[in-house]
Amino acid sequence: TAPSRLDPSCTTLTKFIFAEENRIWQSTGELTRLLNSIQMATKSVSALVRRGGVSHLFTHAIGKQKETKRKAIANEIFINMLISSYSVGVIVSEENPKPLEVDRDHRGKYIVAIDPLEGLPDVDCNTAIGSIFLILDKGDDNLPTAQDVLFEDNQITAAGYALYGSATTLVMSTGEGVNSFVLDTEIGEYIMTESNLKMPKKGNTYSINEGYTSSWDDLVKNYVNAKKFPHSGKPYTARYVGSMVADIHRTLKHGGIFMYPANKEHPHGKLKLLYECKPMAFIIEQAGGLSTDGTRSILDVKPREVHQTTPIFLGSTNDVREFLGLASKSVRSL
Ligand code: P6P
């Protein structure tokens, strides 16, 4: 369990980022400023999400407009924080049709892809929603431009998400394992709750929208049936919030498999490669799990377009391997 904030070993996200800067990054301070700006953005969005209703921020907005307004404000918060970090050259956002090149006075070396507020359709039912980020480094000394966003050799420097649930949790990796923090709203700091988090090798939960069963391919149908009607052992439990960050956070913590395959409504999948699937796949793989689009790791899928979608299957190693085993059988049988 996490040490109390009075314990000298208590680590806040701010302390952790500065310690990482000294320990491994030998950095110019750009990543430190960037991560601290991102954590600040998530704190602001957390407050927006939690007070949006009572502060009458959305009184005149209804339904979809309420969702649009929330996303627009969250987007503004993230973009302002990213620009003011002086560490970002280009921003890709789910909310912006095109990549945003940061003005020369503020431009820095990183490319950042964000989904500022994800999982919204049910926000009026108070379901958990989240923010997702991916930090890319093009690896040379030239400051990035919009054309560099799809550069094949971009390296993932860090990725993570904030989950606005019963508590606000921030899960992040800089390539040295996964760390989890919970926001202590009394002091406004994220407190580390798990260091070098490793997910179970196998779970007992599958997470998929079974409303699309009729449009799944046989591979997905056969796999889900095998989980529901096993030849031996107990059936898996079904869990599906319909909010990607919530469903994947549960998968990270308890194991199992999350799936959003292609279906008739989304022939190439629904979830966005750059700022939803890649960051989540990075976290899951850093925690010892696996990700795939059905044929390769999500991290190896080359983006051709900034808002490209992909089928995604990720989770515990043994569960994803079992699914891929079926996949290879179905590929061989074609
Ligand atoms: P479906 C929410 O709308 C979202 O973008 C993700 O958060 C979630 O995983 C998915 O779509 C749910 O989609 O088609 O199951 O409602």
CSV table of C-alpha atoms and ligand atoms in Angstrom, one decimal:
chain,number,residue,atom,x,y,z
A,1,THR,CA,0.0,0.0,0.0
A,2,ALA,CA,1.1,3.5,-0.7
A,3,PRO,CA,3.0,5.2,2.2
A,4,SER,CA,1.0,8.1,3.9
A,5,ARG,CA,1.9,11.5,2.6
A,6,LEU,CA,3.6,12.1,6.0
A,7,ASP,CA,6.0,9.2,5.3
A,8,PRO,CA,9.4,10.3,4.0
A,9,SER,CA,9.2,7.6,1.3
A,10,CYS,CA,6.0,9.1,0.0
A,11,THR,CA,6.6,9.9,-3.6
A,12,THR,CA,4.5,12.5,-5.4
A,13,LEU,CA,4.4,12.6,-9.2
A,14,THR,CA,6.3,15.9,-9.2
A,15,LYS,CA,9.1,14.4,-7.0
A,16,PHE,CA,9.1,11.3,-9.2
A,17,ILE,CA,9.5,13.3,-12.5
A,18,PHE,CA,12.4,15.4,-11.1
A,19,ALA,CA,14.0,12.2,-9.7
A,20,GLU,CA,13.7,10.5,-13.1
A,21,GLU,CA,15.2,13.6,-14.8
A,22,ASN,CA,18.3,13.2,-12.6
A,23,ARG,CA,18.3,9.4,-12.7
A,24,ILE,CA,17.9,8.5,-16.3
A,25,TRP,CA,17.1,11.4,-18.6
A,26,GLN,CA,20.2,13.5,-18.3
A,27,SER,CA,17.8,15.8,-19.8
A,28,THR,CA,17.6,19.4,-20.9
A,29,GLY,CA,14.6,19.6,-18.7
A,30,GLU,CA,12.1,19.5,-21.6
A,31,LEU,CA,10.6,16.2,-20.6
A,32,THR,CA,10.4,17.2,-17.0
A,33,ARG,CA,8.6,20.4,-17.9
A,34,LEU,CA,6.3,18.5,-20.3
A,35,LEU,CA,5.3,15.8,-17.9
A,36,ASN,CA,4.6,18.4,-15.2
A,37,SER,CA,2.5,20.4,-17.6
A,38,ILE,CA,0.5,17.2,-18.5
A,39,GLN,CA,-0.1,16.4,-14.8
A,40,MET,CA,-1.3,20.0,-14.3
A,41,ALA,CA,-3.7,19.6,-17.3
A,42,THR,CA,-5.1,16.4,-15.8
A,43,LYS,CA,-5.7,18.1,-12.5
A,44,SER,CA,-7.6,20.9,-14.2
A,45,VAL,CA,-9.6,18.5,-16.3
A,46,SER,CA,-10.4,16.4,-13.2
A,47,ALA,CA,-11.8,19.5,-11.6
A,48,LEU,CA,-13.8,20.4,-14.7
A,49,VAL,CA,-15.3,16.9,-14.9
A,50,ARG,CA,-16.2,16.8,-11.2
A,51,ARG,CA,-17.5,20.3,-10.9
A,52,GLY,CA,-18.9,20.7,-14.5
A,53,GLY,CA,-22.4,19.8,-13.4
A,54,VAL,CA,-22.7,21.7,-10.1
A,55,SER,CA,-20.9,24.8,-11.4
A,56,HIS,CA,-23.5,25.1,-14.1
A,57,LEU,CA,-20.7,25.2,-16.6
A,58,PHE,CA,-22.9,23.3,-19.0
A,59,THR,CA,-26.4,24.5,-18.0
A,60,HIS,CA,-27.4,25.6,-21.4
A,61,ALA,CA,-25.8,22.7,-23.2
A,62,ILE,CA,-27.8,19.5,-23.6
A,63,GLY,CA,-26.9,15.9,-24.6
A,64,LYS,CA,-24.3,15.9,-27.4
A,65,GLN,CA,-23.7,19.7,-26.9
A,66,LYS,CA,-22.7,19.0,-23.3
A,67,GLU,CA,-20.3,16.4,-24.4
A,68,THR,CA,-18.8,18.6,-27.1
A,69,LYS,CA,-18.4,21.6,-24.7
A,70,ARG,CA,-16.7,19.4,-22.1
A,71,LYS,CA,-14.3,18.0,-24.7
A,72,ALA,CA,-13.6,21.5,-26.1
A,73,ILE,CA,-12.7,22.9,-22.7
A,74,ALA,CA,-10.5,19.9,-21.8
A,75,ASN,CA,-8.8,20.3,-25.2
A,76,GLU,CA,-8.1,24.0,-24.5
A,77,ILE,CA,-6.7,23.1,-21.1
A,78,PHE,CA,-4.3,20.5,-22.5
A,79,ILE,CA,-3.2,22.6,-25.5
A,80,ASN,CA,-2.4,25.6,-23.3
A,81,MET,CA,-0.5,23.5,-20.8
A,82,LEU,CA,1.5,21.8,-23.6
A,83,ILE,CA,2.4,25.1,-25.3
A,84,SER,CA,3.4,26.7,-22.0
A,85,SER,CA,5.8,23.8,-21.3
A,86,TYR,CA,8.2,25.1,-24.1
A,87,SER,CA,8.8,21.4,-24.9
A,88,VAL,CA,6.4,20.6,-27.7
A,89,GLY,CA,6.7,21.2,-31.4
A,90,VAL,CA,3.5,19.6,-32.7
A,91,ILE,CA,0.2,18.7,-31.0
A,92,VAL,CA,-2.2,16.0,-32.4
A,93,SER,CA,-5.5,16.1,-30.7
A,94,GLU,CA,-8.7,14.0,-31.2
A,95,GLU,CA,-10.4,17.4,-31.1
A,96,ASN,CA,-8.4,19.0,-33.9
A,97,PRO,CA,-8.7,17.9,-37.5
A,98,LYS,CA,-5.1,18.7,-38.3
A,99,PRO,CA,-1.8,18.7,-36.2
A,100,LEU,CA,-1.1,22.0,-34.4
A,101,GLU,CA,2.4,23.4,-34.9
A,102,VAL,CA,3.4,25.3,-31.8
A,103,ASP,CA,4.5,28.9,-32.4
A,104,ARG,CA,8.3,29.4,-32.7
A,105,ASP,CA,8.6,31.2,-29.4
A,106,HIS,CA,7.2,28.2,-27.5
A,107,ARG,CA,8.3,25.3,-29.8
A,108,GLY,CA,10.2,22.3,-28.3
A,109,LYS,CA,11.4,19.0,-29.4
A,110,TYR,CA,8.5,16.6,-28.7
A,111,ILE,CA,5.4,15.6,-30.7
A,112,VAL,CA,2.4,15.0,-28.3
A,113,ALA,CA,-0.8,13.2,-29.3
A,114,ILE,CA,-3.7,13.5,-26.9
A,115,ASP,CA,-7.3,12.5,-26.4
A,116,PRO,CA,-8.2,15.2,-23.9
A,117,LEU,CA,-11.4,13.7,-22.7
A,118,GLU,CA,-12.3,10.1,-23.7
A,119,GLY,CA,-15.3,7.9,-23.0
A,120,LEU,CA,-17.8,10.7,-22.9
A,121,PRO,CA,-21.1,9.4,-24.4
A,122,ASP,CA,-22.2,8.3,-21.0
A,123,VAL,CA,-20.8,11.1,-19.0
A,124,ASP,CA,-24.3,12.1,-17.9
A,125,CYS,CA,-24.5,8.8,-16.2
A,126,ASN,CA,-21.4,9.6,-14.2
A,127,THR,CA,-19.3,6.9,-15.7
A,128,ALA,CA,-15.5,7.0,-15.4
A,129,ILE,CA,-13.8,8.9,-18.3
A,130,GLY,CA,-10.2,9.7,-19.0
A,131,SER,CA,-7.5,11.7,-20.8
A,132,ILE,CA,-4.8,9.9,-22.8
A,133,PHE,CA,-1.4,11.1,-24.0
A,134,LEU,CA,1.5,9.9,-26.1
A,135,ILE,CA,4.9,11.7,-26.3
A,136,LEU,CA,7.0,11.1,-29.4
A,137,ASP,CA,10.6,12.0,-30.2
A,138,LYS,CA,11.7,12.2,-33.8
A,139,GLY,CA,15.3,11.6,-32.6
A,140,ASP,CA,17.1,14.4,-34.4
A,141,ASP,CA,18.0,18.0,-33.5
A,142,ASN,CA,15.5,19.6,-35.8
A,143,LEU,CA,12.3,20.8,-34.1
A,144,PRO,CA,9.3,18.8,-35.4
A,145,THR,CA,6.8,20.1,-37.9
A,146,ALA,CA,3.3,18.7,-38.7
A,147,GLN,CA,4.9,16.5,-41.4
A,148,ASP,CA,6.9,14.6,-38.7
A,149,VAL,CA,3.9,13.3,-36.9
A,150,LEU,CA,3.7,10.2,-39.2
A,151,PHE,CA,7.5,9.8,-39.4
A,152,GLU,CA,8.1,6.0,-39.3
A,153,ASP,CA,11.0,6.2,-36.9
A,154,ASN,CA,9.4,8.4,-34.2
A,155,GLN,CA,10.2,6.8,-30.8
A,156,ILE,CA,7.7,6.7,-27.9
A,157,THR,CA,9.3,8.7,-25.0
A,158,ALA,CA,6.4,8.3,-22.7
A,159,ALA,CA,2.7,7.6,-22.6
A,160,GLY,CA,-0.1,7.4,-20.0
A,161,TYR,CA,-3.6,8.3,-19.0
A,162,ALA,CA,-5.6,9.9,-16.3
A,163,LEU,CA,-8.8,8.1,-15.2
A,164,TYR,CA,-11.5,10.4,-13.7
A,165,GLY,CA,-13.3,7.7,-11.6
A,166,SER,CA,-14.1,7.4,-7.9
A,167,ALA,CA,-10.6,8.8,-7.6
A,168,THR,CA,-8.4,10.5,-10.2
A,169,THR,CA,-5.6,8.1,-11.1
A,170,LEU,CA,-2.7,8.9,-13.4
A,171,VAL,CA,-0.8,5.9,-14.9
A,172,MET,CA,2.4,6.6,-16.8
A,173,SER,CA,5.5,5.1,-18.3
A,174,THR,CA,8.7,6.6,-19.6
A,175,GLY,CA,9.8,3.2,-20.9
A,176,GLU,CA,11.2,2.1,-17.5
A,177,GLY,CA,8.0,0.3,-16.3
A,178,VAL,CA,4.6,1.6,-15.3
A,179,ASN,CA,3.9,3.8,-12.2
A,180,SER,CA,0.5,4.7,-10.9
A,181,PHE,CA,-0.5,7.8,-8.9
A,182,VAL,CA,-3.7,8.9,-7.2
A,183,LEU,CA,-4.6,12.6,-6.9
A,184,ASP,CA,-4.8,13.7,-3.2
A,185,THR,CA,-7.2,16.6,-3.7
A,186,GLU,CA,-6.4,18.1,-0.3
A,187,ILE,CA,-2.9,18.9,-1.3
A,188,GLY,CA,-3.3,18.9,-5.1
A,189,GLU,CA,-0.6,16.4,-5.6
A,190,TYR,CA,-0.6,12.9,-7.2
A,191,ILE,CA,0.7,10.4,-4.7
A,192,MET,CA,2.5,7.2,-6.0
A,193,THR,CA,0.4,4.1,-5.2
A,194,GLU,CA,2.2,1.5,-7.4
A,195,SER,CA,5.7,1.4,-8.7
A,196,ASN,CA,6.8,-0.8,-11.6
A,197,LEU,CA,3.3,-2.2,-11.9
A,198,LYS,CA,3.1,-5.7,-13.5
A,199,MET,CA,-0.2,-7.1,-14.8
A,200,PRO,CA,-1.3,-10.7,-14.2
A,201,LYS,CA,0.0,-13.2,-16.8
A,202,LYS,CA,-3.6,-14.4,-17.2
A,203,GLY,CA,-7.0,-13.0,-16.1
A,204,ASN,CA,-10.5,-14.3,-16.0
A,205,THR,CA,-12.3,-11.3,-17.7
A,206,TYR,CA,-13.1,-10.5,-21.3
A,207,SER,CA,-14.1,-7.0,-22.2
A,208,ILE,CA,-15.9,-6.3,-25.5
A,209,ASN,CA,-19.2,-4.9,-26.7
A,210,GLU,CA,-21.3,-8.0,-27.4
A,211,GLY,CA,-23.9,-5.9,-29.1
A,212,TYR,CA,-21.8,-6.2,-32.2
A,213,THR,CA,-21.6,-10.0,-32.1
A,214,SER,CA,-23.5,-10.5,-35.4
A,215,SER,CA,-20.8,-8.4,-37.2
A,216,TRP,CA,-17.7,-9.9,-35.7
A,217,ASP,CA,-15.4,-12.2,-37.8
A,218,ASP,CA,-15.3,-15.9,-36.9
A,219,LEU,CA,-12.0,-15.4,-35.0
A,220,VAL,CA,-13.6,-13.0,-32.5
A,221,LYS,CA,-16.8,-15.1,-32.3
A,222,ASN,CA,-14.9,-18.3,-31.6
A,223,TYR,CA,-12.7,-16.7,-29.0
A,224,VAL,CA,-15.5,-15.1,-27.1
A,225,ASN,CA,-17.5,-18.3,-27.2
A,226,ALA,CA,-14.5,-20.2,-25.9
A,227,LYS,CA,-14.5,-17.8,-22.9
A,228,LYS,CA,-18.2,-18.1,-22.3
A,229,PHE,CA,-18.5,-21.9,-22.9
A,230,PRO,CA,-15.1,-23.4,-22.0
A,231,HIS,CA,-14.5,-27.1,-22.6
A,232,SER,CA,-13.1,-27.2,-19.1
A,233,GLY,CA,-12.8,-24.8,-16.2
A,234,LYS,CA,-14.9,-21.9,-15.3
A,235,PRO,CA,-16.3,-19.4,-17.9
A,236,TYR,CA,-14.7,-15.9,-17.9
A,237,THR,CA,-16.5,-12.9,-16.5
A,238,ALA,CA,-17.7,-10.2,-18.9
A,239,ARG,CA,-16.9,-6.6,-18.0
A,240,TYR,CA,-17.5,-3.7,-20.4
A,241,VAL,CA,-17.9,-0.1,-19.2
A,242,GLY,CA,-17.8,1.3,-22.7
A,243,SER,CA,-15.2,3.8,-21.6
A,244,MET,CA,-11.8,2.8,-23.0
A,245,VAL,CA,-9.6,4.2,-20.2
A,246,ALA,CA,-11.8,2.5,-17.5
A,247,ASP,CA,-11.9,-0.8,-19.3
A,248,ILE,CA,-8.2,-0.9,-19.9
A,249,HIS,CA,-7.3,0.3,-16.4
A,250,ARG,CA,-9.3,-2.6,-15.0
A,251,THR,CA,-7.5,-4.9,-17.5
A,252,LEU,CA,-4.1,-3.6,-16.4
A,253,LYS,CA,-4.9,-4.1,-12.7
A,254,HIS,CA,-6.8,-7.4,-12.8
A,255,GLY,CA,-5.7,-9.0,-16.1
A,256,GLY,CA,-7.8,-10.5,-18.9
A,257,ILE,CA,-8.4,-9.1,-22.3
A,258,PHE,CA,-9.9,-5.9,-23.8
A,259,MET,CA,-11.1,-6.1,-27.4
A,260,TYR,CA,-12.5,-3.5,-29.9
A,261,PRO,CA,-12.4,-5.4,-33.2
A,262,ALA,CA,-13.6,-4.2,-36.6
A,263,ASN,CA,-17.3,-4.5,-37.0
A,264,LYS,CA,-19.9,-3.4,-39.6
A,265,GLU,CA,-20.2,0.1,-38.1
A,266,HIS,CA,-16.4,0.4,-37.8
A,267,PRO,CA,-14.8,-1.7,-40.5
A,268,HIS,CA,-11.3,-0.6,-39.5
A,269,GLY,CA,-12.0,-0.5,-35.7
A,270,LYS,CA,-13.3,2.5,-33.8
A,271,LEU,CA,-10.5,3.4,-31.5
A,272,LYS,CA,-7.8,5.9,-32.7
A,273,LEU,CA,-4.3,4.5,-33.3
A,274,LEU,CA,-2.1,7.5,-32.4
A,275,TYR,CA,-3.7,9.0,-29.3
A,276,GLU,CA,-5.8,6.1,-27.9
A,277,CYS,CA,-4.4,2.7,-28.9
A,278,LYS,CA,-0.6,3.3,-29.0
A,279,PRO,CA,-0.5,4.9,-25.6
A,280,MET,CA,-2.6,2.2,-24.0
A,281,ALA,CA,-0.6,-0.5,-25.8
A,282,PHE,CA,2.7,1.1,-24.5
A,283,ILE,CA,1.4,1.0,-20.9
A,284,ILE,CA,0.1,-2.6,-21.2
A,285,GLU,CA,3.4,-3.9,-22.8
A,286,GLN,CA,5.5,-2.0,-20.2
A,287,ALA,CA,3.4,-3.8,-17.5
A,288,GLY,CA,4.3,-7.2,-19.1
A,289,GLY,CA,1.1,-7.6,-21.2
A,290,LEU,CA,0.6,-7.8,-25.0
A,291,SER,CA,-1.2,-5.8,-27.6
A,292,THR,CA,-2.2,-6.6,-31.2
A,293,ASP,CA,-4.3,-5.4,-34.1
A,294,GLY,CA,-4.7,-9.1,-34.9
A,295,THR,CA,-1.4,-9.5,-36.7
A,296,ARG,CA,1.2,-7.3,-35.0
A,297,SER,CA,1.8,-5.3,-31.9
A,298,ILE,CA,-0.1,-2.0,-31.9
A,299,LEU,CA,3.3,-0.4,-31.3
A,300,ASP,CA,4.4,-1.7,-34.7
A,301,VAL,CA,1.4,-0.4,-36.6
A,302,LYS,CA,2.6,2.5,-38.8
A,303,PRO,CA,0.2,5.5,-38.8
A,304,ARG,CA,-0.7,6.6,-42.2
A,305,GLU,CA,-3.2,9.3,-41.0
A,306,VAL,CA,-3.4,11.2,-37.7
A,307,HIS,CA,-6.9,10.1,-36.9
A,308,GLN,CA,-6.5,6.5,-38.2
A,309,THR,CA,-8.4,3.8,-36.3
A,310,THR,CA,-7.4,0.2,-35.7
A,311,PRO,CA,-8.8,-3.0,-34.3
A,312,ILE,CA,-7.3,-3.5,-30.9
A,313,PHE,CA,-6.8,-6.5,-28.6
A,314,LEU,CA,-4.7,-6.1,-25.5
A,315,GLY,CA,-4.2,-7.5,-22.0
A,316,SER,CA,-2.6,-10.3,-20.1
A,317,THR,CA,0.1,-12.2,-22.1
A,318,ASN,CA,-1.6,-15.6,-21.9
A,319,ASP,CA,-5.0,-14.3,-22.8
A,320,VAL,CA,-3.7,-12.4,-25.9
A,321,ARG,CA,-1.5,-15.3,-26.9
A,322,GLU,CA,-4.6,-17.6,-26.7
A,323,PHE,CA,-6.5,-15.2,-28.9
A,324,LEU,CA,-3.6,-14.9,-31.4
A,325,GLY,CA,-3.3,-18.7,-31.3
A,326,LEU,CA,-6.8,-18.8,-32.6
A,327,ALA,CA,-5.9,-16.0,-35.0
A,328,SER,CA,-3.0,-17.9,-36.5
A,329,LYS,CA,-5.3,-21.0,-36.8
A,330,SER,CA,-7.9,-18.9,-38.6
A,331,VAL,CA,-5.2,-17.3,-40.8
A,332,ARG,CA,-3.7,-20.8,-41.6
A,333,SER,CA,-7.2,-22.1,-42.4
A,334,LEU,CA,-7.9,-19.3,-44.9
B,1,P6P,P1,-19.0,1.2,-28.2
B,1,P6P,C1,-16.4,5.8,-26.0
B,1,P6P,O1,-17.4,6.3,-27.0
B,1,P6P,C2,-15.3,5.1,-26.8
B,1,P6P,O2,-14.7,6.1,-27.7
B,1,P6P,C3,-14.3,4.4,-25.9
B,1,P6P,O3,-14.1,5.1,-24.7
B,1,P6P,C4,-14.9,3.1,-25.7
B,1,P6P,O4,-14.0,2.0,-25.5
B,1,P6P,C5,-15.7,2.8,-27.0
B,1,P6P,O5,-15.9,4.1,-27.6
B,1,P6P,C6,-17.1,2.2,-26.8
B,1,P6P,O6,-17.6,2.1,-28.1
B,1,P6P,O7,-19.2,1.1,-29.7
B,1,P6P,O8,-18.8,-0.1,-27.5
B,1,P6P,O9,-20.1,2.1,-27.6
